[in-house]
Amino acid sequence: LQARQAQRLQEKWQRYWAENETFRAGGAEDVRPRKYVLAMFPYPSGDLHMGHAENYLYSDIVARFWRHRGHNVLNPIGWDSFGLPAENAAIRRGADPREWTYQNIAQQKAGFQSYGVSFDWSRVLHTSDEEYYRWNQWLFLKLYERGLAYRKKSPVNWCPNDQTVLANEQVVDGRCERCGAEVVKKNLTQWYFRITDYADRLLDDLNQLEGFWPHKVLQMQRNWIGRSIGADVDFAIEGREGVVTVFSTRPDTLHGATFMVVAPDSDLASELAAGSSEDVRMRFQDYLTQVQKTSEIDRQSADRPKTGVFLDRFAINPVNGERLPIWAADYVLADYGHGAVMAVPAHDQRDLDFARAFDLPVKVVVDTTAPITGALPVIEVDEDGVPIEPLESLDDQHPVKTGIALTGDGRMINSGELNGLSKRNAIARAIEQLEAAGTGRAAKNYRLRDWLISRQRFWGTPIPMLHTQDGEIVPVPEEQLPVRLPSIEGLDLSPKGSSPLGAATSWVQTTVPGTGEPALRDPDTMDTFVDSSWYYLRFLSPNSDTVAFDVDEARRWAPIDSYIGGVEHAILHLLYARFITKVLFDMGLIDFTEPFSSLINQGMVILDGAKMSKSKGNLVLFQEELDAYGADALRVALAFAGPVEDDKDWKDVSTTGAQKFLARALRAAQDVSSAVDVVFDGGDAGLRRITHHLLADAPALVEQTKFNVLVARLMELVNAIRKTIDAGSGPADPAVREAAETVAVMLDLVAPHTAEEMWEILGHEPSVGLVTWRQADPLLLVEDTATCAVQVNGKVRTTLEVPAKIGDAELEALARADEKVQRALDGKEIVRVIVRAPKIVNFAVKG
Ligand code: ANZ
């Protein structure tokens, strides 16, 4: 198919689809079963690229497939149009982010249309429209009412380049996910969503997605939530009121605790240091300054040499009254558990590294291997922590010698009442003892943190909250939404650490509704992940100005049957959308708790094994390929390039091969339509078999997302058509027509313009996109046949052509039904039947 012809078909059929709203989803009265297919909506950050070409091709294939299966399909599109790229681009050009955003949207929209994606264009949404973001504000108020939105001051991730805070999820390897700048910590008061309240449900419900989501993504979500089960243990501190609580997953090892470590940047560390000597205070201060410059990644890195300072304070081990020296060290994090640990160097690698670095005692309490017979000695140390016993006398397996902590299972030793128990039983027993003594209790901990949603940027949803002069916080009443973004006139958007909205005086200064008391608007905007956490519901009633989404439509359409997008969203977006879905469920607005029933992650389009990027200058441009080869060839080439989830190297993508294939398919339809009538009975059996095998296999191929195999099979069928026309019975053979029609209805998934054209050439009304696929004829699916001799008393009466894999019973029934056999058996008594499928049936008869 040459580019010019492709262009002509694109224009023709795209106009037809637009005028007829061919892909508009059916309304409430439509009785067909429903499918909701969604591709993650794009950022309007420039032209469409090959990643888009791949992503929206796959969702289009799935959407088109379900229409062919007689479903009412919803396949909408919108734009995730708030966010930093627009704002940064606007700052660079001194322009309004609105302009840049809506220009890009228009461009991307045109791109999708010329690519022939079967979207329902009546439902387009943009998150930066006030008709959309007012519902973000509504959602915020609902979360606030339920105690799920709150403000707190805490150290937050701060990107010094973008001058804004970042959610934990937006910090990748210690750097800003967007710009790559090293993230630092800053103490700020910010709005949070209490996602941790949902930690257990977010974790447990992943089990119901097993088999429907990529396993890798489920595992990433599990690790992100990071539930640990263990105990909180209270330690008294000498010379101090109250207790210090530590979280431990190994309360069984309490007898092996030989020191305590607190996070240097915790309030507790400062307090303990303050109660110590001048010298300790100074050393602690120096250390703290150094720690504050260290990134979280470095702090958690296992190979970094351990650092710390002794605080000259002591904790008392609740199980044996031993004095444990307290250290401040940066491998303990302030915001995990209680920011303090009981150190058990024999059985925890980090603690062992620390003990070896600072000559602290190591006491084995779990006998983890057979050769260790419980005799591992405790190392006695003097006041300075120097071992009294020479190291040489220790067992070779001793962790102090090997440097390897004994983390495995084993029998408890040196642990009083716990001696002899296995690790698991000892943990349970230790918790019982702690609870009985009132010095501890079972506890759970999560890696997951609450979702920080405040952003000090302009291009986002204003947080609908007011601050009065005496520091009170008042929500904007629901009926006053939206709180609109002000015009950028006179505003300096450049990042400066506080929201540019704070400088919009006439916007920010307002009064409390009802009382008239002066108040300031919250100047921050919401993380754009709030926008994308519920957009899938907005598509169901995108024009409603009374509700965020129509609950009846949600009952009809949601949850989403197939969600398609990049694995880069494996954690943040999916986790937030799952969280908000559960909140909406708890509010009684929807009747499901997981938004995405199945998830497909596509691979990347790469070039010579490398990721394409503007900076590397190795971009293959979507628009250029589209112009050069046409939408269908590009689509076929991408679909054919390999399995959905694999990365596709552009080297292996053959747009010219796809062009030739499409030309052949079209020519087959033309040949059929111009064939001179000839009378046929039956038609070419070989061709019919290929056609019907494809009819039988295609649904499973699509459902298993084996789109490349489907394209290969279509190519095979087109070649078989050509062979039958040229070397066989010619284009008037009904088997040729049947095959050409089958190609048209299936090709619609990948090459919809060519498919419509073929369908029309074959004499049918458009649109082929709405034609239900034929059923395969089971008789034509029988692959190999065998010849069966049917005998009566050893004499062959007839032969039958039967499926090679036929069973004995079925073969006997076929033989009995045969006319000649019936005649030979007539009036005789059958005494025995011998069946050897598929070759022989022998009736032994009397009389
Ligand atoms: C004593 C112990 C003995 C521990 C042992 C482990 C093994 P996860 O699985 O990640 O939850 N810990 C607790 N709070 C910490 C903090 N703020 N910073 C760094 N480490 C912290 O890890 C829980 C374990 O990590 C806890 O169990 C504690 O060390 C440590 F043989 O307590 B454990």
PDB file of C-alpha atoms in Angstrom, residues 41 49 52 121 157 192 245 271 325 329 354 424 441 447 506 534 669 671 748 751:
ATOM      1  CA  PHE A  41      -4.077   8.744  29.374  1.00  0.00           C
ATOM      2  CA  HIS A  49       5.932   9.369  19.942  1.00  0.00           C
ATOM      3  CA  HIS A  52       2.173   6.264  22.278  1.00  0.00           C
ATOM      4  CA  TRP A 121     -14.520  11.099  20.980  1.00  0.00           C
ATOM      5  CA  ASN A 157      11.625  15.332  49.928  1.00  0.00           C
ATOM      6  CA  TYR A 192      -1.216  14.434  53.233  1.00  0.00           C
ATOM      7  CA  THR A 245       9.968   1.794  72.109  1.00  0.00           C
ATOM      8  CA  GLU A 271      17.229  14.661  73.667  1.00  0.00           C
ATOM      9  CA  PRO A 325      24.878   1.319  75.473  1.00  0.00           C
ATOM     10  CA  ALA A 329      23.939   5.904  63.805  1.00  0.00           C
ATOM     11  CA  PHE A 354      28.237  -1.788  63.230  1.00  0.00           C
ATOM     12  CA  ARG A 424       8.870 -19.046  64.767  1.00  0.00           C
ATOM     13  CA  ARG A 441       3.209  -6.044  72.242  1.00  0.00           C
ATOM     14  CA  ARG A 447       7.211   0.901  54.437  1.00  0.00           C
ATOM     15  CA  SER A 506      -6.476  39.336  45.064  1.00  0.00           C
ATOM     16  CA  TRP A 534     -10.093   8.646  39.593  1.00  0.00           C
ATOM     17  CA  ALA A 669     -10.515  -8.337  -2.137  1.00  0.00           C
ATOM     18  CA  ASP A 671      -9.824  -9.990  -7.282  1.00  0.00           C
ATOM     19  CA  ASP A 748      -9.756  -4.431  11.388  1.00  0.00           C
ATOM     20  CA  ALA A 751      -5.286  -2.093   9.983  1.00  0.00           C
TER      21      ALA A 751
END
